[in-house]
Short mmCIF file of C-alpha atoms and ligand atoms in Angstrom, two decimals:
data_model
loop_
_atom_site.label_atom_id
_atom_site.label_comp_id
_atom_site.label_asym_id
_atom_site.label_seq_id
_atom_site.Cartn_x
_atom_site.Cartn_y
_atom_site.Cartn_z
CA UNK A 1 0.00 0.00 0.00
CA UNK A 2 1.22 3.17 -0.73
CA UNK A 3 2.01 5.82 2.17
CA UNK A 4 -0.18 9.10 1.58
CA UNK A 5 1.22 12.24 2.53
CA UNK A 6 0.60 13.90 6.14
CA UNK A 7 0.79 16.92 7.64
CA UNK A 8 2.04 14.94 11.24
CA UNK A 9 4.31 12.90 11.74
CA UNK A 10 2.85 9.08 11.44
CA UNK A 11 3.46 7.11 14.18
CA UNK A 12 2.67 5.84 17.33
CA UNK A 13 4.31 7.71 20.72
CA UNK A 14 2.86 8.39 24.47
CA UNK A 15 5.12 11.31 25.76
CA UNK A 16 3.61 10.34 29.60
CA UNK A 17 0.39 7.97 30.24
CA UNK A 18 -2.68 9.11 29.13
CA UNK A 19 -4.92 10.96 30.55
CA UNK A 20 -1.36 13.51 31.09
CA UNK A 21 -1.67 16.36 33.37
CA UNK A 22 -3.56 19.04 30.35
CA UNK A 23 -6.36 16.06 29.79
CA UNK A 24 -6.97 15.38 33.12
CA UNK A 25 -7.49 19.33 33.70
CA UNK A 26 -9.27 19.53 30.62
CA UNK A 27 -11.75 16.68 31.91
CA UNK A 28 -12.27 18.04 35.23
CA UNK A 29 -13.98 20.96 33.30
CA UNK A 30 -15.87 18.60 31.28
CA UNK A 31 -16.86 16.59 34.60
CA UNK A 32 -18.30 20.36 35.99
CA UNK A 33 -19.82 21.66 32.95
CA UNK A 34 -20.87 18.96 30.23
CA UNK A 35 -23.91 16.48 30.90
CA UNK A 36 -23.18 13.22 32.83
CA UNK A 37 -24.63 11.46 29.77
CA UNK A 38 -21.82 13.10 27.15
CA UNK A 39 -19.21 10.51 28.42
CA UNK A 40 -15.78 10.21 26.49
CA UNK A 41 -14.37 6.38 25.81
CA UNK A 42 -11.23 7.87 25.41
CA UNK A 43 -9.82 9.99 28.66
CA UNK A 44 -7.25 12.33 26.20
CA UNK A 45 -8.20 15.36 25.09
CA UNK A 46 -7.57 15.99 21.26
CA UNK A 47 -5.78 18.93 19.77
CA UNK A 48 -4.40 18.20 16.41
CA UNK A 49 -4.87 15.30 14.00
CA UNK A 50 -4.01 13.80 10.89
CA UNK A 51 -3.48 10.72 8.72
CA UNK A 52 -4.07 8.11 10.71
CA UNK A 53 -2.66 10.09 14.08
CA UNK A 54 -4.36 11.77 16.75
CA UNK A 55 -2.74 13.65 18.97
CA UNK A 56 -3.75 15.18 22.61
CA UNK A 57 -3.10 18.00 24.62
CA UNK A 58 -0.11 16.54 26.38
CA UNK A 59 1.36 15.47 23.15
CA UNK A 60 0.73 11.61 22.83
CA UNK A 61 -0.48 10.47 19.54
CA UNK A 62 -2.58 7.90 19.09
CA UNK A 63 -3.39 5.68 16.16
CA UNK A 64 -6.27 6.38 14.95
CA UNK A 65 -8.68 3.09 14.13
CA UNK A 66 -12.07 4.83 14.85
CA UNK A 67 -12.30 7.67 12.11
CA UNK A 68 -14.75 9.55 14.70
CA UNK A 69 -16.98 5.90 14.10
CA UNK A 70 -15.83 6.15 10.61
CA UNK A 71 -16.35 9.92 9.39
CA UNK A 72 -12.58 11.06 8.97
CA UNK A 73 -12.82 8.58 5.60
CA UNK A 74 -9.93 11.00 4.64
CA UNK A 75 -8.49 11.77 7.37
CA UNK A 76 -9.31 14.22 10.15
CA UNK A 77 -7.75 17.17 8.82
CA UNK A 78 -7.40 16.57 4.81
CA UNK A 79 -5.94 19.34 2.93
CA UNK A 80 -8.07 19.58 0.28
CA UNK A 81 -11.04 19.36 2.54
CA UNK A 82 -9.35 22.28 4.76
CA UNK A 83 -9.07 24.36 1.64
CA UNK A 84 -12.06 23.63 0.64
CA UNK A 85 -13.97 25.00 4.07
CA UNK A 86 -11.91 28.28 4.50
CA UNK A 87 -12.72 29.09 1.11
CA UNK A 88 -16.06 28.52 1.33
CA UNK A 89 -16.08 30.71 4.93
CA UNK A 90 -14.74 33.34 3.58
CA UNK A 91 -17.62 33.82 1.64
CA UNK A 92 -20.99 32.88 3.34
CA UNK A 93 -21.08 30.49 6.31
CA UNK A 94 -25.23 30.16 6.15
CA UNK A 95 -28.30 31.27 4.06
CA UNK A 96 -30.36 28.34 4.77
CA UNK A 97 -30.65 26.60 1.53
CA UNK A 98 -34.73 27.40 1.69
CA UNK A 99 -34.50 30.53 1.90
CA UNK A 100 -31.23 31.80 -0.49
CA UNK A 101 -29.76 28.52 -2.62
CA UNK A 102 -26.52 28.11 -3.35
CA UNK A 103 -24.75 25.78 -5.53
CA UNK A 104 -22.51 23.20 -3.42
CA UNK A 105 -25.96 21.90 -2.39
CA UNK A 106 -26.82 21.43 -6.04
CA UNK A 107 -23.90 20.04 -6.63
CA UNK A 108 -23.32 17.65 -3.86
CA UNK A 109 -27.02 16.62 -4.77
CA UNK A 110 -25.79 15.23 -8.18
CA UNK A 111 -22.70 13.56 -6.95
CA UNK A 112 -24.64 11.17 -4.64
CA UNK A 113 -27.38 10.87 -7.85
CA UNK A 114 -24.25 9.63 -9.96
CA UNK A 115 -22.58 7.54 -7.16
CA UNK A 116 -25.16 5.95 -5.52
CA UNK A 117 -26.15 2.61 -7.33
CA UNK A 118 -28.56 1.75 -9.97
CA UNK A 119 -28.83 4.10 -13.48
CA UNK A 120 -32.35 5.04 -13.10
CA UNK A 121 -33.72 9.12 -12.36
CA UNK A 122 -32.33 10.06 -8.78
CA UNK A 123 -33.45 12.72 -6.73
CA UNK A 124 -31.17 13.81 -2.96
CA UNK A 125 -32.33 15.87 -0.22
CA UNK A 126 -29.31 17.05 2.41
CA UNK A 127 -29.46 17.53 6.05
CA UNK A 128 -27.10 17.27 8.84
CA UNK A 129 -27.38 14.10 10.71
CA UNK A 130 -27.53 10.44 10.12
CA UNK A 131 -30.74 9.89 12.57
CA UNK A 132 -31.96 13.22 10.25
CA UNK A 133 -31.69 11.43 7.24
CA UNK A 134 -33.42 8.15 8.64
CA UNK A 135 -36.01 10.29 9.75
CA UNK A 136 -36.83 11.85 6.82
CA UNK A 137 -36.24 8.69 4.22
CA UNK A 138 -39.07 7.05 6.57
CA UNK A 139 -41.07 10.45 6.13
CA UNK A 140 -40.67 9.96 2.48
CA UNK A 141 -41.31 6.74 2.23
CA UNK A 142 -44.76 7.16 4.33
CA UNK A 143 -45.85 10.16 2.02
CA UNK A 144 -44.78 8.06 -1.71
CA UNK A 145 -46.52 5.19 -0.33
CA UNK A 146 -49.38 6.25 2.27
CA UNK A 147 -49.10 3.41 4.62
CA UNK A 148 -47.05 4.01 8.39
CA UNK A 149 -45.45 0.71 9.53
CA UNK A 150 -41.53 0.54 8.97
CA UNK A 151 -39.47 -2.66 9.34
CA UNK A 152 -36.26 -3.20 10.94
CA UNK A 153 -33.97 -5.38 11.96
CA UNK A 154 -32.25 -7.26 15.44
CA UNK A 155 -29.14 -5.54 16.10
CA UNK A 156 -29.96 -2.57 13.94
CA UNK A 157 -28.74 1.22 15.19
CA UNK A 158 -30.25 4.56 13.32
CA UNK A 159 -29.77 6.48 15.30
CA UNK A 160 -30.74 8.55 19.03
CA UNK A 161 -33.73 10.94 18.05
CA UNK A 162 -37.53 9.61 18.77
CA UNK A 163 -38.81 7.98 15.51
CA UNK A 164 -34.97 6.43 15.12
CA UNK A 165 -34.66 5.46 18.76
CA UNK A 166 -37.70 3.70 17.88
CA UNK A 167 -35.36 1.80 14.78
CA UNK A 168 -32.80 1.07 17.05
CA UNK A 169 -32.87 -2.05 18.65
CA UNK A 170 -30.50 -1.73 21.81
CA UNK A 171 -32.53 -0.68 24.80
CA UNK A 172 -29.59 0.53 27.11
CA UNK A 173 -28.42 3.29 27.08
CA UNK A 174 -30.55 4.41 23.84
CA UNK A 175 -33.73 3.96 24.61
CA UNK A 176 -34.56 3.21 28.32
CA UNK A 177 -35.70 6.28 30.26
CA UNK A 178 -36.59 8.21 27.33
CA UNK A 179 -40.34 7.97 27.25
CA UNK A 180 -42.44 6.88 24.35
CA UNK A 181 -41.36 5.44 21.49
CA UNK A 182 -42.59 6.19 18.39
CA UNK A 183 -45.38 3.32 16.86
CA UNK A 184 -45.69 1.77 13.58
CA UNK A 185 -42.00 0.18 13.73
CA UNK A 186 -41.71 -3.51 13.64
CA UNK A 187 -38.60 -5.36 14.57
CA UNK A 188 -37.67 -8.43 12.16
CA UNK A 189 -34.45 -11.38 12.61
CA UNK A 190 -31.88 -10.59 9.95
CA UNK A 191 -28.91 -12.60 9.14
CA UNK A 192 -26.12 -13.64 11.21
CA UNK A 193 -24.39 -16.23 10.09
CA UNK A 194 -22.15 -16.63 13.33
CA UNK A 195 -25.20 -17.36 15.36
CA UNK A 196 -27.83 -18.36 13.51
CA UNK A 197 -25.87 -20.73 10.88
CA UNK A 198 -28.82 -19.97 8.15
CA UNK A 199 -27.67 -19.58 4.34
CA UNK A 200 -29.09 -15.68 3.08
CA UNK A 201 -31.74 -17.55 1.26
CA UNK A 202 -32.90 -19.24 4.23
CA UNK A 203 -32.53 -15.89 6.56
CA UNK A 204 -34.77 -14.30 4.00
CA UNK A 205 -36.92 -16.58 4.13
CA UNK A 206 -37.47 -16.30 7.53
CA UNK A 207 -37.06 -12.76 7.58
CA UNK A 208 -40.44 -12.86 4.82
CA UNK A 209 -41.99 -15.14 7.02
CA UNK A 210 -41.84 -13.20 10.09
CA UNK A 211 -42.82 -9.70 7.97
CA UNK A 212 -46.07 -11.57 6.18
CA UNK A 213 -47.17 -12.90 9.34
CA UNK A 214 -46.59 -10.07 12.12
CA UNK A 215 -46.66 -6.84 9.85
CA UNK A 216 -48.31 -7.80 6.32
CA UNK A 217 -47.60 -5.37 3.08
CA UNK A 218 -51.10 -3.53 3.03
CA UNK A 219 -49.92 -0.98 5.48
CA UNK A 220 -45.89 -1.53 4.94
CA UNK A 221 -44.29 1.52 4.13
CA UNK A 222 -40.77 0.73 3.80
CA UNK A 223 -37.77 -1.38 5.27
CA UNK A 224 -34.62 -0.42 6.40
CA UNK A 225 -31.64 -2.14 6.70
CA UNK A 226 -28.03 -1.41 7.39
CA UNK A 227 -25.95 -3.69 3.97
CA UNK A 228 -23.21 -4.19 7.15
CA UNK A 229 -24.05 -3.64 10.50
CA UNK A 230 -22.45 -0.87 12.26
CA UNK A 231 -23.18 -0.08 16.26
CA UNK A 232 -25.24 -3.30 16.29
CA UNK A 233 -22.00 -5.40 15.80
CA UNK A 234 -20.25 -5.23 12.08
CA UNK A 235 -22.59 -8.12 11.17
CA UNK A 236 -22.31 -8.78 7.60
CA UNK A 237 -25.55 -10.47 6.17
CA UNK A 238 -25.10 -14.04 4.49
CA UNK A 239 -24.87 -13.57 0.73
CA UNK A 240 -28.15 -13.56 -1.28
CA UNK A 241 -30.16 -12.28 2.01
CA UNK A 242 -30.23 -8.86 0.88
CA UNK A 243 -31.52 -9.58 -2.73
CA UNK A 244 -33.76 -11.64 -1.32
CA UNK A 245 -35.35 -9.00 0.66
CA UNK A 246 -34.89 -6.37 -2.38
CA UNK A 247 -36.56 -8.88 -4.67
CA UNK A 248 -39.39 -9.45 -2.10
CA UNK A 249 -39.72 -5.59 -1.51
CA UNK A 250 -40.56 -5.17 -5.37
CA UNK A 251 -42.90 -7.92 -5.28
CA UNK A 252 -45.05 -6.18 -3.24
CA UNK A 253 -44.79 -2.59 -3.53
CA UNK A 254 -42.58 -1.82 -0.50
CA UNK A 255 -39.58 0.16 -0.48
CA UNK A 256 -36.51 -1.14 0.51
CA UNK A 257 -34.13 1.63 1.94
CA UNK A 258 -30.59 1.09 3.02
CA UNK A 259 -28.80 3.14 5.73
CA UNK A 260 -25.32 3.29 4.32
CA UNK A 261 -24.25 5.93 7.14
CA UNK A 262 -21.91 4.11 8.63
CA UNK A 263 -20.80 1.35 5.84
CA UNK A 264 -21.27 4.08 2.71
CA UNK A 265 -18.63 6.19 1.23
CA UNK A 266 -15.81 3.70 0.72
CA UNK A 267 -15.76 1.79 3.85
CA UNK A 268 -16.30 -1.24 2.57
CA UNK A 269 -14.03 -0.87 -0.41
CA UNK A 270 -17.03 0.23 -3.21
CA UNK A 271 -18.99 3.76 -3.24
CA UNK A 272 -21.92 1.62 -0.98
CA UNK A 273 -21.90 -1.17 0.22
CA UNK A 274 -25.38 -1.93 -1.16
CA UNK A 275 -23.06 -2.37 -4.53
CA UNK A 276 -21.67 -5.79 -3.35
CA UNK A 277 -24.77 -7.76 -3.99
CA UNK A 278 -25.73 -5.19 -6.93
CA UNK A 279 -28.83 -4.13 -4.62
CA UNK A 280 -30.64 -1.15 -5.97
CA UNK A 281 -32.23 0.65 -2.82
CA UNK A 282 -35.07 2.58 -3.09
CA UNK A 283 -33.70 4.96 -1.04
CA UNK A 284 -30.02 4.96 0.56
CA UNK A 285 -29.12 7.48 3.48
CA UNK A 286 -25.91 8.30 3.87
CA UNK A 287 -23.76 10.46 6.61
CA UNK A 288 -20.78 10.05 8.40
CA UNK A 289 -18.19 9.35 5.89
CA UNK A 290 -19.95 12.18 3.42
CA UNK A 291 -18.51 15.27 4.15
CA UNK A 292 -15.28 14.56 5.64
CA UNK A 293 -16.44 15.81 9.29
CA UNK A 294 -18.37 18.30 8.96
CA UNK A 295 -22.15 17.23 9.59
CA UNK A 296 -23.91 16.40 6.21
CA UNK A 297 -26.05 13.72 5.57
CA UNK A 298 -28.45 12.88 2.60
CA UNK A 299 -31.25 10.44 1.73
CA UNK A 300 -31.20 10.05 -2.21
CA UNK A 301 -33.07 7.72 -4.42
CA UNK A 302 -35.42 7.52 -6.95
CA UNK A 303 -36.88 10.31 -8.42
CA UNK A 304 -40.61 9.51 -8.18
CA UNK A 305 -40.67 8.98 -4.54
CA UNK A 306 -37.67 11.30 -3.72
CA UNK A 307 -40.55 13.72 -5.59
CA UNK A 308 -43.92 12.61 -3.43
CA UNK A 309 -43.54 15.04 -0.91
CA UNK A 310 -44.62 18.87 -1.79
CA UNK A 311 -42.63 21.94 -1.72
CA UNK A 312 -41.49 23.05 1.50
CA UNK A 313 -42.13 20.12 3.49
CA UNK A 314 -38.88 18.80 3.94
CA UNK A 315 -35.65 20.74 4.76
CA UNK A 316 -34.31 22.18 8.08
CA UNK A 317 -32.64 25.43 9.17
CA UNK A 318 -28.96 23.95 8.65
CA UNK A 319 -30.08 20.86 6.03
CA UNK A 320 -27.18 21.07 3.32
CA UNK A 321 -24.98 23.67 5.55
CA UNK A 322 -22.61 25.58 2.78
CA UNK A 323 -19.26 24.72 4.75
CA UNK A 324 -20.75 21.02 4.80
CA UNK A 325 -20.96 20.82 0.84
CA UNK A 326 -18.01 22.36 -0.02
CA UNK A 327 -16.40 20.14 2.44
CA UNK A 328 -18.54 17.12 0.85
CA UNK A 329 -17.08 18.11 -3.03
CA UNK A 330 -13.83 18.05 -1.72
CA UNK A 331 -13.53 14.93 0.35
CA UNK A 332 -15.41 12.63 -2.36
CA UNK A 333 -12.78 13.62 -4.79
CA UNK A 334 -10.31 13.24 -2.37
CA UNK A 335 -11.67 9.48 -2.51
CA UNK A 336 -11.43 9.31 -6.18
CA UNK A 337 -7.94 11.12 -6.62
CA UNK A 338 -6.90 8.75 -3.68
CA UNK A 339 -8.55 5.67 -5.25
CA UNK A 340 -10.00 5.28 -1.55
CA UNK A 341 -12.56 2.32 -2.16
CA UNK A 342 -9.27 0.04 -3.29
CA UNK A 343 -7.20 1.34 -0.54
CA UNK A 344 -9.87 0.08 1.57
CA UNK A 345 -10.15 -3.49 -0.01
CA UNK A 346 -6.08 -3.12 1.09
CA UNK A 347 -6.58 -2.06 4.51
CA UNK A 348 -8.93 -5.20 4.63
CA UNK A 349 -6.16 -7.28 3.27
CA UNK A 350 -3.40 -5.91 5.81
CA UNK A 351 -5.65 -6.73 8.56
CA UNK A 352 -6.59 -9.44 7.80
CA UNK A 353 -2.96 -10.74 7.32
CA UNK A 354 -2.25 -9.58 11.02
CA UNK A 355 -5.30 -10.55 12.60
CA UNK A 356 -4.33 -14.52 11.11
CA UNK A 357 -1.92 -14.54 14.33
CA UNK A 358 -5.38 -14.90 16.26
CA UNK A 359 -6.28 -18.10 14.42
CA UNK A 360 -7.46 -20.66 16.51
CA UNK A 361 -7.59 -17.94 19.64
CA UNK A 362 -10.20 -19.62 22.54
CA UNK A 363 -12.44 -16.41 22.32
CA UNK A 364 -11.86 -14.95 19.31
CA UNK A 365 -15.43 -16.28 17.32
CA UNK A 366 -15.15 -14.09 14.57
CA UNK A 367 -12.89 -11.69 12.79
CA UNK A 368 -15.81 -10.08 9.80
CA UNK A 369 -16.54 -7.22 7.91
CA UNK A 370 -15.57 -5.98 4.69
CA UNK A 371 -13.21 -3.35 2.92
CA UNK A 372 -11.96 -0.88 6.13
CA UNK A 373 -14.50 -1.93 8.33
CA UNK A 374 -13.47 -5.23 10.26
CA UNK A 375 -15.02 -6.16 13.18
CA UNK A 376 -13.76 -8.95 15.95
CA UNK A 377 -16.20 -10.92 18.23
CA UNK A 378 -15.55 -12.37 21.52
CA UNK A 379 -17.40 -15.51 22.57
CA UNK A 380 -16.31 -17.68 25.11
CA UNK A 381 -16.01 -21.75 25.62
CA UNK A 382 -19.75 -21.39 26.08
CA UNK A 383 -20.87 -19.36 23.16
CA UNK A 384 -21.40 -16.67 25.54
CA UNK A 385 -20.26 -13.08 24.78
CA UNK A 386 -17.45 -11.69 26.44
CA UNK A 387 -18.21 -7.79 26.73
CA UNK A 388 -16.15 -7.59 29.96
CA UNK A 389 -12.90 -8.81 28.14
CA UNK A 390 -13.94 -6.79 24.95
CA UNK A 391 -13.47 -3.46 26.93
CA UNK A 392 -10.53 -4.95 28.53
CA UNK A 393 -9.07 -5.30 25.14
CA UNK A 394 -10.47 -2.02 24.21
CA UNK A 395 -9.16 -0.56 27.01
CA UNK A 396 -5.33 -2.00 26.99
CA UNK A 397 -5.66 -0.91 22.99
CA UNK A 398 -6.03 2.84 24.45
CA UNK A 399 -3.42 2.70 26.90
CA UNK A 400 -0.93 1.67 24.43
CA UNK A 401 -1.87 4.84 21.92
CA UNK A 402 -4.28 2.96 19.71
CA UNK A 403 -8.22 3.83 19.60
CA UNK A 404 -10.34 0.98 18.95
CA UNK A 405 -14.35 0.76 19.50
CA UNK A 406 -16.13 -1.74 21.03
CA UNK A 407 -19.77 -2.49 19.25
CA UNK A 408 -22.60 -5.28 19.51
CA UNK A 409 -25.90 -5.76 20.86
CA UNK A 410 -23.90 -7.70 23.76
CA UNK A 411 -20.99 -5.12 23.40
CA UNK A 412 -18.29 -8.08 22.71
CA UNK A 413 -17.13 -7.07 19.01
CA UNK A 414 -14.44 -4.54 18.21
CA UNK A 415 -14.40 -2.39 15.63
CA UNK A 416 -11.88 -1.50 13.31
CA UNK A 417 -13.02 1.77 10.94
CA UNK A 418 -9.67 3.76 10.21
CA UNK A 419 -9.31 6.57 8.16
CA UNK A 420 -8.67 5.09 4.75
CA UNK A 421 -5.42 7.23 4.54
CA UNK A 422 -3.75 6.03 7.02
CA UNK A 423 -0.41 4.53 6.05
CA UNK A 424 0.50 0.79 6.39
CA UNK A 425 3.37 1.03 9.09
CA UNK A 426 1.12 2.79 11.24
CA UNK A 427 -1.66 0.58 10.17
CA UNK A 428 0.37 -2.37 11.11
CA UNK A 429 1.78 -1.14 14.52
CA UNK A 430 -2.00 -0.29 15.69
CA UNK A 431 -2.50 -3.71 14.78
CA UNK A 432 -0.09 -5.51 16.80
CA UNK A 433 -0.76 -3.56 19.74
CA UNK A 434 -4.33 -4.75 19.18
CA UNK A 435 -3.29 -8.46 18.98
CA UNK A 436 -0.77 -8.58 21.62
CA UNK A 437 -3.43 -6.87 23.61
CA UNK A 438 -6.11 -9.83 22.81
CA UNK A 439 -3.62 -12.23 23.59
CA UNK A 440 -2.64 -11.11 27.29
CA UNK A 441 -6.83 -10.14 27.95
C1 PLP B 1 -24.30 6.72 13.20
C2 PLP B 1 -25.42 6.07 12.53
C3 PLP B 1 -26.69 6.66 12.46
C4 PLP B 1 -27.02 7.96 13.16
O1 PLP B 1 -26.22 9.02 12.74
P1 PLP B 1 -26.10 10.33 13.64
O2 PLP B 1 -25.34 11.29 12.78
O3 PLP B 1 -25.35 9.94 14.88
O4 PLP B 1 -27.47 10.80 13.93
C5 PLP B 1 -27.67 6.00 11.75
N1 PLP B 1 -27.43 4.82 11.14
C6 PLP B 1 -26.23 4.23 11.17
C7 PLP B 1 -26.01 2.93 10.45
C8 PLP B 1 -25.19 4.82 11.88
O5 PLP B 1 -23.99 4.21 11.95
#
């Protein structure tokens, strides 16, 4: 793999134990002043980054195998994208897109028509959040169709506002406490091959089952799925259970919308992952890796029901921010100048190739994903999860400079989402502090 270019230096280095002496004053403050709730995994403050290299306020850097859960796509602070902001500042920071257009929303709006898959008439609306975008495909998808109920999926995460709260399946800490969920939103089994051992024709088929018999299509509006599972555990779907579902979707006049917010952009080593089983989606929603940090997200899809709703009834004060776009234009042709979606097939191959020295490890169930976005799961003799030695892991991972994420309904998978520029030394050395770390949990 070839090294890309950095503004800091690439590698690996703890000047004094993290959290130093500037972090731990700098979370004292946060302790006093920010919401109990709002509760950092990582105990070092940032103040620069780059590459594949975070560094803090007492000068450690870190390696960086979290991408902000997988938004720095190229990299945290990518020239281009840099450039592309300032400029942009300098001449309006807001108009509200409603009110006085400009063009990077246009413009941004076409990209994700071209890229997204499937050659038929696209339409995009912009916003700023993932769980904004979910909430909104779901709106449109409700007004094309004009029936309520939504189907998801075990393990699935959209996000932390009511209706996607709702679509999230995990009910600590995202749900409990918080009141009344929103109605019409039916949970469905998916496919996981690690624990349910079906093939993706017989997951769909089960999937079908359970839709025809507990939710029917007369008042079906619309599933959603996640192509890989993010939060809910990096579970990758057996092949053929997606097209299944697509093909069954068709059949009866339901649209199928993926949320590619966490596995879109180049993760997974293609523009969507949706492009892996040649799905067309309805509708696709994309975030995170869109607009390299700054908050943009976007549902897009086709025309006719991207069209249903009337003038003026979508949008939002910030929807399609100006800094957001130009920051979007910039960092998707960073991807394509960088060849990003086959750096990330590499990244897969380099871990991979390192993770092999786990082979035959007692707990180590799993290693899955696809492209940059690998995930690890921790079972025990038993088949039971092991969430307490999967933030043990985590945790040794972070006290040796290297950010890792723990994910799963039973919190026993780690994640691995770097930026897809970081370079394969530092790739590698984040890697073998994550091994040796899983083999002295
Ligand atoms: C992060 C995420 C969301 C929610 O995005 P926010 O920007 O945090 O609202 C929705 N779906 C998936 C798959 C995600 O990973």
């Amino acid at each position: 793999m070839q090294n890309i270019d950095a503004r800091l230096p690439q590698r690996r280095s703890l000047q004094s134990p993290a959290p130093g002496p500037a972090s731990q004053a700098l979370d004292a403050r946060r302790a006093d002043n920010c919401a109990r709730a709002l509760q950092p995994g990582l105990p070092a403050y940032i103040v620069d980054g780059g590459g594949g290299i975070l560094v803090d306020a007492d000068g450690n850097s870190f390696i960086d195998f979290a991408s902000g859960i997988g938004v720095t796509t190229v990299g945290s602070s990518n020239a281009a994208v840099t450039e592309a902001i300032i400029e942009a500042a300098q001449r309006f920071t807001h108009t509200c897109f409603l009110n006085a257009p400009y063009e990077g929303f246009v413009a941004v709006s076409e990209k994700l028509n071209q890229i997204t898959p499937g050659d038929h008439a696209k339409k995009t609306a912009l916003f700023s959040t993932g769980a904004e975008a979910i909430e909104n495909a779901v709106k449109i998808a409700r007004n094309f169709t004009g029936r309520n109920r939504v189907v998801v999926f075990d393990a699935a995460f959209h996000g932390r506002t009511n209706l996607t709260m709702a679509m999230t399946s995990k009910n600590k800490p995202y749900k409990a406490g918080f009141g009344t969920l929103a109605s019409d939103i039916y949970r469905v089994p998916g496919s996981y091959p690690l624990r349910d051992g079906l093939s993706g024709e017989d997951a769909a088929r089960r999937t079908i089952r359970t839709i025809e018999q507990q939710v029917g299509t007369e008042d079906l509006a619309c599933v959603v799925i996640e192509p890989v599972q993010g939060e809910g555990g990096f579970v990758v779907p057996a092949p053929g259970f997606l097209p299944a579902l697509q093909r069954w979707c068709r059949d009866n006049d339901v649209l199928f919308v993926t949320d590619e917010i966490q596995a879109g952009i180049a993760r997974t080593g293609q523009w969507f992952a949706s492009c892996d089983e040649d799905l067309t989606p309805d509708l696709i929603t994309t975030a995170k890796g869109l607009a390299g940090g700054m908050p943009l997200s976007a549902v897009t899809g086709r025309a006719d029901v991207m069209d249903a709703p009337g003038p003026g009834s979508l949008g939002g004060t910030y929807a399609g921010n100006p800094l957001a776009c130009a920051a979007s234009l910039a960092a998707l042709e960073e991807i394509d100048r960088l060849n990003l979606t086959s750096r990330a097939r590499e990244i897969e191959t380099i871990i991979r190739e390192e993770l092999s020295a786990l082979d035959g490890h007692p707990t180590v169930a799993e290693v899955r994903g696809r492209g940059a976005m690998i995930g690890i799961e921790f079972l025990n003799s038993d088949g039971e999860p092991c969430a307490e030695l999967t933030s043990r892991i985590a945790g040794a991972c972070k006290k040796a400079g290297v950010i890792v994420l723990t994910c799963g309904s039973d919190g026993n998978v780690i994640r691995l989402l770097p930026p897809l520029v970081i370079n394969e030394d530092v790739l590698r050395d984040g890697l073998s502090v994550l091994v040796d770390a899983i083999q002295t949990a």
